[in-house]
Short mmCIF file of C-alpha atoms and ligand atoms in Angstrom, two decimals:
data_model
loop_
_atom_site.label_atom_id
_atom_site.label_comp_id
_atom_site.label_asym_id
_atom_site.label_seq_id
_atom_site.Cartn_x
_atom_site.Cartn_y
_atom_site.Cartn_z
CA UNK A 1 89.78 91.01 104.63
CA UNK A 2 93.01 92.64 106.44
CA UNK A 3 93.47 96.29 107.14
CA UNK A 4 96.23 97.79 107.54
CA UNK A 5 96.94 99.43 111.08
CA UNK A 6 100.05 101.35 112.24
CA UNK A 7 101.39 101.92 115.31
CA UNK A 8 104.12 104.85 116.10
CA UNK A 9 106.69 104.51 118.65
CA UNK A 10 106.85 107.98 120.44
CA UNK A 11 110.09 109.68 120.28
CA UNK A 12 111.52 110.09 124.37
CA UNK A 13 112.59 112.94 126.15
CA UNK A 14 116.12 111.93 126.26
CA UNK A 15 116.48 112.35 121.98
CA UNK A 16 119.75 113.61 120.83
CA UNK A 17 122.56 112.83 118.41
CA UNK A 18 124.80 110.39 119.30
CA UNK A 19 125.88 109.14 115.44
CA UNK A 20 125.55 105.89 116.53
CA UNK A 21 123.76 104.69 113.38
CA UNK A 22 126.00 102.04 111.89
CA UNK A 23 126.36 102.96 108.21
CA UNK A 24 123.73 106.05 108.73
CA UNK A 25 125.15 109.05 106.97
CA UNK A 26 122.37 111.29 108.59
CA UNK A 27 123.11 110.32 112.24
CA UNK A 28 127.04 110.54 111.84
CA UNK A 29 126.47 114.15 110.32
CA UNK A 30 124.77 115.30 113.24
CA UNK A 31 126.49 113.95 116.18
CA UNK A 32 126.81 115.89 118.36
CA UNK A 33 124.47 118.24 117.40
CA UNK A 34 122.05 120.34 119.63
CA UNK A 35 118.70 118.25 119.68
CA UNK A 36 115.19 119.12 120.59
CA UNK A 37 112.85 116.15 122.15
CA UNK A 38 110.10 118.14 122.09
CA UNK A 39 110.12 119.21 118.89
CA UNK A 40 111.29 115.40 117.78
CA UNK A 41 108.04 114.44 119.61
CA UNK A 42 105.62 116.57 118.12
CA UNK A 43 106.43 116.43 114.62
CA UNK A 44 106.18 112.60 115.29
CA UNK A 45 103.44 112.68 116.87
CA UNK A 46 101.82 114.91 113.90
CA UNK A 47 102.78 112.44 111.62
CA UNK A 48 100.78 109.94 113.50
CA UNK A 49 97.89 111.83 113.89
CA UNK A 50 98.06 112.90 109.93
CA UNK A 51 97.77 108.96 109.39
CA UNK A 52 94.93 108.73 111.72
CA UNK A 53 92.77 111.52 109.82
CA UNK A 54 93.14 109.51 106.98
CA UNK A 55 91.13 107.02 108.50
CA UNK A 56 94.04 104.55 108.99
CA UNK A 57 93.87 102.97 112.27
CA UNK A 58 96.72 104.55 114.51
CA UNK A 59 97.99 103.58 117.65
CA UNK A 60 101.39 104.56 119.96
CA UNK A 61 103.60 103.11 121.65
CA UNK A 62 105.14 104.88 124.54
CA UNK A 63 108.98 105.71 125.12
CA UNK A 64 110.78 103.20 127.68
CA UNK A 65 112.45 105.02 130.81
CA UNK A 66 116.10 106.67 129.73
CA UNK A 67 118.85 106.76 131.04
CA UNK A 68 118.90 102.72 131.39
CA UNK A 69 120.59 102.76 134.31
CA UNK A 70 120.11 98.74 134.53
CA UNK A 71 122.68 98.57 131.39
CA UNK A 72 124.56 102.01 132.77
CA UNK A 73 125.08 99.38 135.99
CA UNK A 74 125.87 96.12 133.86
CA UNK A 75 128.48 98.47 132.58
CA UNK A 76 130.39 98.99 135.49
CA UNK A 77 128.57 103.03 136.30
CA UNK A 78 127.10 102.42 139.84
CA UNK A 79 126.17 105.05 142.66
CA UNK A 80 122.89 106.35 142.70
CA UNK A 81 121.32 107.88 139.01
CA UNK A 82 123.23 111.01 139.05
CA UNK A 83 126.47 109.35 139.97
CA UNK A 84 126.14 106.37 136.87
CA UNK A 85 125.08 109.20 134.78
CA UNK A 86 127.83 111.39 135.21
CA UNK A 87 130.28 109.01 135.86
CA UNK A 88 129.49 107.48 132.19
CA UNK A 89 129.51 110.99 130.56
CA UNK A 90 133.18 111.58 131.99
CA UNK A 91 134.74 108.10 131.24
CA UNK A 92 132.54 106.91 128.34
CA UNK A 93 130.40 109.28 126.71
CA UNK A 94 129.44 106.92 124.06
CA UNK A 95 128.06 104.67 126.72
CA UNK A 96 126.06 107.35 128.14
CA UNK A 97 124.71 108.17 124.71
CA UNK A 98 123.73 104.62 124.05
CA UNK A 99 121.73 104.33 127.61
CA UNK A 100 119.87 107.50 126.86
CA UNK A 101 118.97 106.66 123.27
CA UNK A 102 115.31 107.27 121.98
CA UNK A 103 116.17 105.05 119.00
CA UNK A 104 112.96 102.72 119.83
CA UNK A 105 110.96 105.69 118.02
CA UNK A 106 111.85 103.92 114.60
CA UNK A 107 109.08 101.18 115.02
CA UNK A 108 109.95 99.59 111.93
CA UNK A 109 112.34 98.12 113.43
CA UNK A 110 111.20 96.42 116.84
CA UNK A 111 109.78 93.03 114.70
CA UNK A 112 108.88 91.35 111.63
CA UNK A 113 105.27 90.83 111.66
CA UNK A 114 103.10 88.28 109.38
CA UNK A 115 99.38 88.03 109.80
CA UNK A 116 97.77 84.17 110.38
CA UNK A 117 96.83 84.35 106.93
CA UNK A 118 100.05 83.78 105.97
CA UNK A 119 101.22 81.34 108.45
CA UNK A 120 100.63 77.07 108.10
CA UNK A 121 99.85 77.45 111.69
CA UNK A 122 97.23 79.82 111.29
CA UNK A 123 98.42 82.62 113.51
CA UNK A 124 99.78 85.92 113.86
CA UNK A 125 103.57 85.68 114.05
CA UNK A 126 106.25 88.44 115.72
CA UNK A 127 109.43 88.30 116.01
CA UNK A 128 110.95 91.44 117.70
CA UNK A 129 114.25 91.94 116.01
CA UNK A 130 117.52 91.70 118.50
CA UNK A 131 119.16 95.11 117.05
CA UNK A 132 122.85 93.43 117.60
CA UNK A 133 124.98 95.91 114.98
CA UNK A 134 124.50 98.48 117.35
CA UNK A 135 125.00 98.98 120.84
CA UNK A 136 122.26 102.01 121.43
CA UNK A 137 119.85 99.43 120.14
CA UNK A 138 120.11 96.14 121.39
CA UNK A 139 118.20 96.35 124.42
CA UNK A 140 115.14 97.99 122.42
CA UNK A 141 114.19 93.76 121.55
CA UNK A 142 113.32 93.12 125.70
CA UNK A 143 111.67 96.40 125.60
CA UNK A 144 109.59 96.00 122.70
CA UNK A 145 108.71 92.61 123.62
CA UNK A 146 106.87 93.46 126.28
CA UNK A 147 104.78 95.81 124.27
CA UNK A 148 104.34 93.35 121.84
CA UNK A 149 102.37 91.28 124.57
CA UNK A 150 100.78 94.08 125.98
CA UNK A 151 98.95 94.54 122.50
CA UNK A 152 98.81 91.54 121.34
CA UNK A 153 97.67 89.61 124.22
CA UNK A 154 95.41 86.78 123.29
CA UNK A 155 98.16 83.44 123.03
CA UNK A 156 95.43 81.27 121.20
CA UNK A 157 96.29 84.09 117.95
CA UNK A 158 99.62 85.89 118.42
CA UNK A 159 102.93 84.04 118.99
CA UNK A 160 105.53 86.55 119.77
CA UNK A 161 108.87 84.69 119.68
CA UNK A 162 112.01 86.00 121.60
CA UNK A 163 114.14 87.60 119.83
CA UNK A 164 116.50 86.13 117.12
CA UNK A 165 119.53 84.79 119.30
CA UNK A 166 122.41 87.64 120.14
CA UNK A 167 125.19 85.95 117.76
CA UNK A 168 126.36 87.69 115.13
CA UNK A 169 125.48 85.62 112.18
CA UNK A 170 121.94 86.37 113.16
CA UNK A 171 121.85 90.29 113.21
CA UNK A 172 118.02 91.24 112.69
CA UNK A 173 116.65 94.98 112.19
CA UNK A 174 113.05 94.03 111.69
CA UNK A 175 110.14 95.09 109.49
CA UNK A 176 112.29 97.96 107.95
CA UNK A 177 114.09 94.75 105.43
CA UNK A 178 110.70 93.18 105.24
CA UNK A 179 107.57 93.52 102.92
CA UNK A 180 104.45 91.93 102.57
CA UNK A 181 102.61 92.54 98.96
CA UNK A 182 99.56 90.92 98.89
CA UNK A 183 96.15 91.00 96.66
CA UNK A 184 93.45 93.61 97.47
CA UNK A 185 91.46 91.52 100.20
CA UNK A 186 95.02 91.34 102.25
CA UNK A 187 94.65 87.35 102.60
CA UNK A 188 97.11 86.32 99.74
CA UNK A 189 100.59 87.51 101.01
CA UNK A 190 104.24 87.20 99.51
CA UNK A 191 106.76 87.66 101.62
CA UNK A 192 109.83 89.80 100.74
CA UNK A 193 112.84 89.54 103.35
CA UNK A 194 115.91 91.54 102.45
CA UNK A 195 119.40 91.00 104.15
CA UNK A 196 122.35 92.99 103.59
CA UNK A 197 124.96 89.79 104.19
CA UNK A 198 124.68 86.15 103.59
CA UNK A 199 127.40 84.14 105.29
CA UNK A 200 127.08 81.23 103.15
CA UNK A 201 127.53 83.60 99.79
CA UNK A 202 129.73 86.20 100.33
CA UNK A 203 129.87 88.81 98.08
CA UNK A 204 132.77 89.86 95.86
CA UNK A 205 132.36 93.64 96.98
CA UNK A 206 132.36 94.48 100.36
CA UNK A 207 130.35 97.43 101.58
CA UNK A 208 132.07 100.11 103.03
CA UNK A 209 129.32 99.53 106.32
CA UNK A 210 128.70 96.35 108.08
CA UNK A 211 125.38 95.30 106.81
CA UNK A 212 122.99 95.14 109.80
CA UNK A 213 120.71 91.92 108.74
CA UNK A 214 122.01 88.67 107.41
CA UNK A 215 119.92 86.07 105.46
CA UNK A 216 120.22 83.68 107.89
CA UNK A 217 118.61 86.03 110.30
CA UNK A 218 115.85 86.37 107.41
CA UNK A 219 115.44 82.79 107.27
CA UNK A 220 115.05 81.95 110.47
CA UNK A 221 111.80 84.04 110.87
CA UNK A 222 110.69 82.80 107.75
CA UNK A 223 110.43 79.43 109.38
CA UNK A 224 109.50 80.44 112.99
CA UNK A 225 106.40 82.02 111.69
CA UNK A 226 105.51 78.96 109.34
CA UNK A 227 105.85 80.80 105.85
CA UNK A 228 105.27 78.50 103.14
CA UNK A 229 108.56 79.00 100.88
CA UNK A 230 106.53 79.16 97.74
CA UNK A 231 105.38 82.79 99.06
CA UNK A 232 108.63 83.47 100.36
CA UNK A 233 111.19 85.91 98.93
CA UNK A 234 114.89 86.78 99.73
CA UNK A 235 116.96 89.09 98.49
CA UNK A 236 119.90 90.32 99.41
CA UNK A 237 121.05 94.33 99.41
CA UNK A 238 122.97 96.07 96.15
CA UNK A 239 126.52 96.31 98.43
CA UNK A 240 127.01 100.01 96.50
CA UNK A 241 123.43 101.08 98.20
CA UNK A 242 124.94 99.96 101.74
CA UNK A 243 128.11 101.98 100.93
CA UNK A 244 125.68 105.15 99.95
CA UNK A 245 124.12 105.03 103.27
CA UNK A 246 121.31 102.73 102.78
CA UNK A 247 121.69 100.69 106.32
CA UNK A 248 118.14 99.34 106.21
CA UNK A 249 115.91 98.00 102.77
CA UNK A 250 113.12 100.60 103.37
CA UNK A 251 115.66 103.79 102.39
CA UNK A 252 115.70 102.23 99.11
CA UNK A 253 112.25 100.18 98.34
CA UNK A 254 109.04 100.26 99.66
CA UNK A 255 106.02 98.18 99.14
CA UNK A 256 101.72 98.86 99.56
CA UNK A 257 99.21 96.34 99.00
CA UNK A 258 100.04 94.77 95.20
CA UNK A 259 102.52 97.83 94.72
CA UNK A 260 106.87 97.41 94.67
CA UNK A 261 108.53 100.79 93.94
CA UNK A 262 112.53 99.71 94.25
CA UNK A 263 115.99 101.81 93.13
CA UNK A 264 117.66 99.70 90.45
CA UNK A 265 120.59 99.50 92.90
CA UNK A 266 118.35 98.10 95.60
CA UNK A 267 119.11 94.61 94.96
CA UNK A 268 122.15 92.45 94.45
CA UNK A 269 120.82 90.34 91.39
CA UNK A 270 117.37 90.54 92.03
CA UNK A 271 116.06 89.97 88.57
CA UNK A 272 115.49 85.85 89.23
CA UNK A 273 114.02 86.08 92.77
CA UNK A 274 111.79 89.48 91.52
CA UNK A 275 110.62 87.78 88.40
CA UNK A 276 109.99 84.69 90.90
CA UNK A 277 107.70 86.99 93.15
CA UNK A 278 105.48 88.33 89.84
CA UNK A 279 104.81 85.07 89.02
CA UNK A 280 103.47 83.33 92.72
CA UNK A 281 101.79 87.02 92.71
CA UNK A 282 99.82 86.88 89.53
CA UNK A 283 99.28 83.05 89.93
CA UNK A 284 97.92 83.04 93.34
CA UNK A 285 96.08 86.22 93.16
CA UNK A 286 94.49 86.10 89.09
CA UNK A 287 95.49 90.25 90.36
CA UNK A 288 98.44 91.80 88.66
CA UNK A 289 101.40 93.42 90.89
CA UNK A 290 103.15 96.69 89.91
CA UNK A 291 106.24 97.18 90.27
CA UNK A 292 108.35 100.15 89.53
CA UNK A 293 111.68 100.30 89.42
CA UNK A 294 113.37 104.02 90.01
CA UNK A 295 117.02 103.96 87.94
CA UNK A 296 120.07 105.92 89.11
CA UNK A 297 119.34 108.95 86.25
CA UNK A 298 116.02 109.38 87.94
CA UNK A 299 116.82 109.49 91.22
CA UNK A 300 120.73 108.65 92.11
CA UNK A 301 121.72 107.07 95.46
CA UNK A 302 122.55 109.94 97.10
CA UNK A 303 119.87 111.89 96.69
CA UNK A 304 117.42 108.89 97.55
CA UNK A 305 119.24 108.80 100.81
CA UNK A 306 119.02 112.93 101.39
CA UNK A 307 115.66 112.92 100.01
CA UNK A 308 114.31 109.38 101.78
CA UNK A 309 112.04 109.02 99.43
CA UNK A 310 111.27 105.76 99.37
CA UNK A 311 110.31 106.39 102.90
CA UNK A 312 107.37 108.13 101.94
CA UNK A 313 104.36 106.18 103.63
CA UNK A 314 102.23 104.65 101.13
CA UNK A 315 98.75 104.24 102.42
CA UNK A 316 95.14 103.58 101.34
CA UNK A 317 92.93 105.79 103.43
CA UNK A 318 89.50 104.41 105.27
CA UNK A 319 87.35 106.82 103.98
CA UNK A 320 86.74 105.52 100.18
CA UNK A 321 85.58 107.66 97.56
CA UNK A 322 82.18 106.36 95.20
CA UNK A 323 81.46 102.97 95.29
CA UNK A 324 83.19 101.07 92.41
CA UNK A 325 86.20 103.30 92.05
CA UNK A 326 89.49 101.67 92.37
CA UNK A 327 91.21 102.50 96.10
CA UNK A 328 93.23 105.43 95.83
CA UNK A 329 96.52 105.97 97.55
CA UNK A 330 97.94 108.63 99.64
CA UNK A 331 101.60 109.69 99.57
CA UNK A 332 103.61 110.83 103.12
CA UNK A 333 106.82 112.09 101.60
CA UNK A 334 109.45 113.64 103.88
CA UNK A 335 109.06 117.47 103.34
CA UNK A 336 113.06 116.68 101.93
CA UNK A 337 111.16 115.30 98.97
CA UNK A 338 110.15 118.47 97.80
CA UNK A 339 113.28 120.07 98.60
CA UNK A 340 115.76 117.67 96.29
CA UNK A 341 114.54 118.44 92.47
CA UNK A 342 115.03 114.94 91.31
CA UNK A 343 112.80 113.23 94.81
CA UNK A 344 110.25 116.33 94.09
CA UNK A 345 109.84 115.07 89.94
CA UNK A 346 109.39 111.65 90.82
CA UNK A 347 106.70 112.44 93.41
CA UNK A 348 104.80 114.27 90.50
CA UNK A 349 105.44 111.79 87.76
CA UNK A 350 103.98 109.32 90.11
CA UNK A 351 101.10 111.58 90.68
CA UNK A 352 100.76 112.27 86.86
CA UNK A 353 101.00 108.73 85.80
CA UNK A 354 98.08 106.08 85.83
CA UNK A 355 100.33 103.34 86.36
CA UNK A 356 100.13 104.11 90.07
CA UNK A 357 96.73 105.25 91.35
CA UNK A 358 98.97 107.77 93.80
CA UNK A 359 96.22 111.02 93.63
CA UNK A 360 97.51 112.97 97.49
CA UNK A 361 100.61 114.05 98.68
CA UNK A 362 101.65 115.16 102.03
CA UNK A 363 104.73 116.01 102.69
CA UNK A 364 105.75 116.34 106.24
CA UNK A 365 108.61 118.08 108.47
CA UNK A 366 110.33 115.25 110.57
CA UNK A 367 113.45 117.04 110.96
CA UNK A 368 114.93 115.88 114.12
CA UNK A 369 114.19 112.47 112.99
CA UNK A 370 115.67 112.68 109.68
CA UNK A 371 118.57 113.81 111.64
CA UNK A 372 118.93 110.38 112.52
CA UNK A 373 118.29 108.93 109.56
CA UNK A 374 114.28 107.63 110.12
CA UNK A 375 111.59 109.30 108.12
CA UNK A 376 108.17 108.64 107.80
CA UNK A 377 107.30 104.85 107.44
CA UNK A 378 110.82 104.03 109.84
CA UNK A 379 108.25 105.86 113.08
CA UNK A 380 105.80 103.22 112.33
CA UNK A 381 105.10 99.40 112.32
CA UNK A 382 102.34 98.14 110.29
CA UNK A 383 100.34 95.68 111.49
CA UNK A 384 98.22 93.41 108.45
CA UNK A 385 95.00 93.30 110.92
CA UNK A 386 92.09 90.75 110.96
CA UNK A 387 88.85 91.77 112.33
CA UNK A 388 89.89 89.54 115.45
CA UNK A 389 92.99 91.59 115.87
CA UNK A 390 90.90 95.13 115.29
CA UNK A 391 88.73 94.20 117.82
CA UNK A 392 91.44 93.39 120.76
CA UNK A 393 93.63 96.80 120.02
CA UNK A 394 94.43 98.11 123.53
CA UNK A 395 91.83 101.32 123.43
CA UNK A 396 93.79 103.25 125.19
CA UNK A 397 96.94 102.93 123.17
CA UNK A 398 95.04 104.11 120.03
CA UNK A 399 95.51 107.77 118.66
CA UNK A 400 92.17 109.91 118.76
CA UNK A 401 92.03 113.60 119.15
CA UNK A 402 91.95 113.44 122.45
CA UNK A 403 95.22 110.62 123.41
CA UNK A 404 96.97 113.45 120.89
CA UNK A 405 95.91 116.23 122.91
CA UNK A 406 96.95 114.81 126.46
CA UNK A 407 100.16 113.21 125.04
CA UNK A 408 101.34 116.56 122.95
CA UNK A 409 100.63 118.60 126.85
CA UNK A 410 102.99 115.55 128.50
CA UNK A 411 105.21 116.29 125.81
CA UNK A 412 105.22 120.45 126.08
CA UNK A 413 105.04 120.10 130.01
CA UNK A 414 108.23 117.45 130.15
CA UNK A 415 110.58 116.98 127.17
CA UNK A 416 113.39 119.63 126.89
CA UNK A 417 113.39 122.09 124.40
CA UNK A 418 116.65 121.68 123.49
CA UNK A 419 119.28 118.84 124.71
CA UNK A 420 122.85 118.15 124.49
CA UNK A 421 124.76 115.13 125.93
CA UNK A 422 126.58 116.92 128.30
CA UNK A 423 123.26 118.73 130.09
CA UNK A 424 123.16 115.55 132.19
CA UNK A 425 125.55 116.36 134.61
CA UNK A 426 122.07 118.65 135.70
CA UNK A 427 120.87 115.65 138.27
CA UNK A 428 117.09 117.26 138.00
CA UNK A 429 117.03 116.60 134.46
CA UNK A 430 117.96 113.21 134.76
CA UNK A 431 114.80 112.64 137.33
CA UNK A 432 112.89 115.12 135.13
CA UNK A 433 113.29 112.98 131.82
CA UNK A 434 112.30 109.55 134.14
CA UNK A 435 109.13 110.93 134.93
CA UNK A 436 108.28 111.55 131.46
CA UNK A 437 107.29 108.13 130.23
CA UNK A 438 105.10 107.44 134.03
CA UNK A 439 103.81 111.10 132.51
CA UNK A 440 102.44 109.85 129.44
CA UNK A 441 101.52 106.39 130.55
CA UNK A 442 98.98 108.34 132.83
CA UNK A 443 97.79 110.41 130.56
CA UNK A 444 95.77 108.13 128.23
CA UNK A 445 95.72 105.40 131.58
CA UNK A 446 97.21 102.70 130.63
CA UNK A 447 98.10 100.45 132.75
CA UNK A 448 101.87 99.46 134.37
CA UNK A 449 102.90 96.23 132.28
O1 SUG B 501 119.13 102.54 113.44
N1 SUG B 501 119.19 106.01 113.81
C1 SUG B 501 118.47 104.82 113.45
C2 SUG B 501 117.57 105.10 112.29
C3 SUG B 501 116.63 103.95 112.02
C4 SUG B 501 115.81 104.19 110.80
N2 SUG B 501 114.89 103.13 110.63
C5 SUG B 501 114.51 102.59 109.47
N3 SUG B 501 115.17 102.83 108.36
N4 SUG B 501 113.53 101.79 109.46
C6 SUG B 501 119.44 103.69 113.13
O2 SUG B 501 120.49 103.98 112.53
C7 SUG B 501 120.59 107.39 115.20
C8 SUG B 501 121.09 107.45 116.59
C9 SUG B 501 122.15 108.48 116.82
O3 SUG B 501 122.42 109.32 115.97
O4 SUG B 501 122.77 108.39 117.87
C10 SUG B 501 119.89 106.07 114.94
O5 SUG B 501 119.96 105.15 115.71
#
């Protein structure tokens, strides 16, 4: 039996707007914006804790130091932190933007994750994902690496692979273009990659973004972590969904156990490849999958972008209810679901309906991070966990009461209130914002990796 766990990345003091997100209509709208870390951090971290009430196991990982005054330096910005700082924000604000960036809070994209059961080898496979479209997120993949090994640290069950090499032809965003549907006991898994370019098929339309993941990308991890092809799925992005602003698969589809909700303009000619995955599901399984496909009169592109519905965390909580009744699912919909009519009908008809045992909604304020274009399942990586793997969980990285209380008085004591790029020329803030992350590492005592 595997159980789901999640783990949040914690937004960083240094959050702001940069609109660096390549093909993100959210994060080009609010460049430049006014920003508030703190604010950014708590409603994450309420979203977190939300999941953990559920009886979900929830765990965090904490922000890396900003600025990056290693790249600021590789860069050409050298003097002592105040001086690369400021001499980046005069000659290259963009630069400075990038080295401050607190775009490792969207966990779903640090790796692609498969659980031994899936794997010939018999082991847990990561592969943190190199982040190459954009600059303010490339040097997440050393980052998250380590805290891939920090969590996962018995080698006889984990293989965490470097990252996908930095060439073009291999850009990789992670879990957010990757799915695992599986039967109810979590053992039997299909594997769903979806890339946005495929070098060796172009497409006749080009999007108006760069896609950010390419199938060969895809591929590659299928084979590093041992996938047998049989359970192995690619498809590749519906070009108009790029153009609308869908940069990464889970803006547009979104999987949960046996359960595929997709747009109809999530996939490129899907049909074969779908009907492919039905059929290895309900033959492998005897179990039948769902899937639901969402059409453009329901729900149109752009409001599944404003609204990021699909988004919504689907989850099945711990706590069941009487013995013998099916698992129920709970719904974490951006609270912009119930703002945009057409998102807030679909949430109810799924409620309504029997066809998908969906019976609780939450829907949660995320603001500054739908700013930038991550809502609720982008802040999280799920994890497919054995009891092995439940059992060697860092403690002190897990979120109880108590690691949410001492984190959230970190997070009132040291992230700014409000932020905007230029506020940096203020040396104590750059010092101030470094001794966040030492802050929180402290506070739950975990040690220096
Ligand atoms: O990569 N935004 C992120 C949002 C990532 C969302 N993740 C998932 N869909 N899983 C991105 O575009 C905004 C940064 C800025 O505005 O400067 C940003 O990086």
């Amino acid at each position: 039996m595997l159980t789901e766990i999640n783990i949040d990345a914690l937004v960083g003091p240094t959050h702001h707007f940069g609109g660096l997100g390549v093909g993100n209509v959210a994060s080009h709208a609010h460049q430049d914006e006014t920003s508030s870390p703190r604010s950014a951090a708590l409603e994450g971290l309420k979203k977190a804790a939300l999941v953990a009430a559920l009886g979900v196991p929830q765990y965090v990982w904490l922000p890396p130091a900003r600025p990056n005054l290693q790249w600021l330096q590789q860069l050409g910005f050298s003097g002592d932190r105040a001086e690369q700082v400021a001499g980046a924000l005069h000659a290259a604000p963009r630069v400075l933007s990038a080295a401050l960036s607190s775009a490792f809070m969207w966990a779903a994209n640090s790796a692609t994750v498969t659980p031994a059961a899936d794997a010939r080898d018999g082991q847990y496979h990561f592969t943190p994902a190199n982040l190459i479209s954009s600059w303010h997120r490339a040097t997440e993949a050393a980052e998250r690496s380590l805290d891939l090994r920090q969590t996962f640290s018995d080698p006889g069950h984990y293989a965490i692979h470097p990252p996908l090499h930095r060439v073009v032809p291999l850009r990789d965003e992670g879990a957010a273009n990757h799915m695992r549907l599986c039967d109810e006991s979590g053992m039997i898994g299909f594997n769903v990659f979806v890339h946005g370019a495929d070098e060796e098929n172009p497409t006749d339309v080009m999007p108006s973004f760069m896609p950010r993941h390419t199938r060969a990308a895809s591929e590659a991890i299928a084979r590093l972590h041992r996938l047998d092809p049989a359970s192995t799925f690619f498809l590749h992005q519906h070009p108009d969904a790029i153009s609308a602003g869908v940069f990464h698969n889970d803006v547009i589809a979104t999987s949960h156990g046996g359960l595929l909700i997709h747009h109809e303009k999530a996939f490129l000619d899907g049909e074969r490849e779908l009907e492919r995955l039905q059929h290895a599901f309900v033959g492998r399984t005897g179990q039948e999958m769902r899937r639901i496909e969402i059409t453009g009169r329901e729900l149109s592109l752009a409001d599944a972008v404003q609204s990021y519905f699909f988004n919504s965390q689907i989850l099945t909580p711990g706590k069941r209810g009487r013995a013998g009744d099916p698992p129920r699912m709970v719904l974490i919909c951006p609270q912009q679901c119930r703002q945009i009519d057409a998102a807030r009908r679909l949430v109810e008809r799924l409620v309504d309906e029997d066809e998908v045992p969906v019976d609780e909604v939450h829907f949660v304020s995320l603001a500054e991070s739908m700013a930038g274009g991550g809502g609720p399942a982008c802040l999280r990586l799920r994890v497919p966990a054995d009891q092995r793997t439940l059992l060697q969980m860092p403690d002190c990285l897990r979120l109880t009461p108590q690691n949410e209380e001492k984190l959230a008085s970190v997070i009132q004591r040291y992230y700014p209130e409000e932020l905007k790029l230029s506020d940096f020329l203020d040396p104590q803030l750059v010092e101030f914002v470094m001794q966040a992350p030492r802050e929180l590492r402290q506070a739950i005592r975990m040690v220096e990796g």
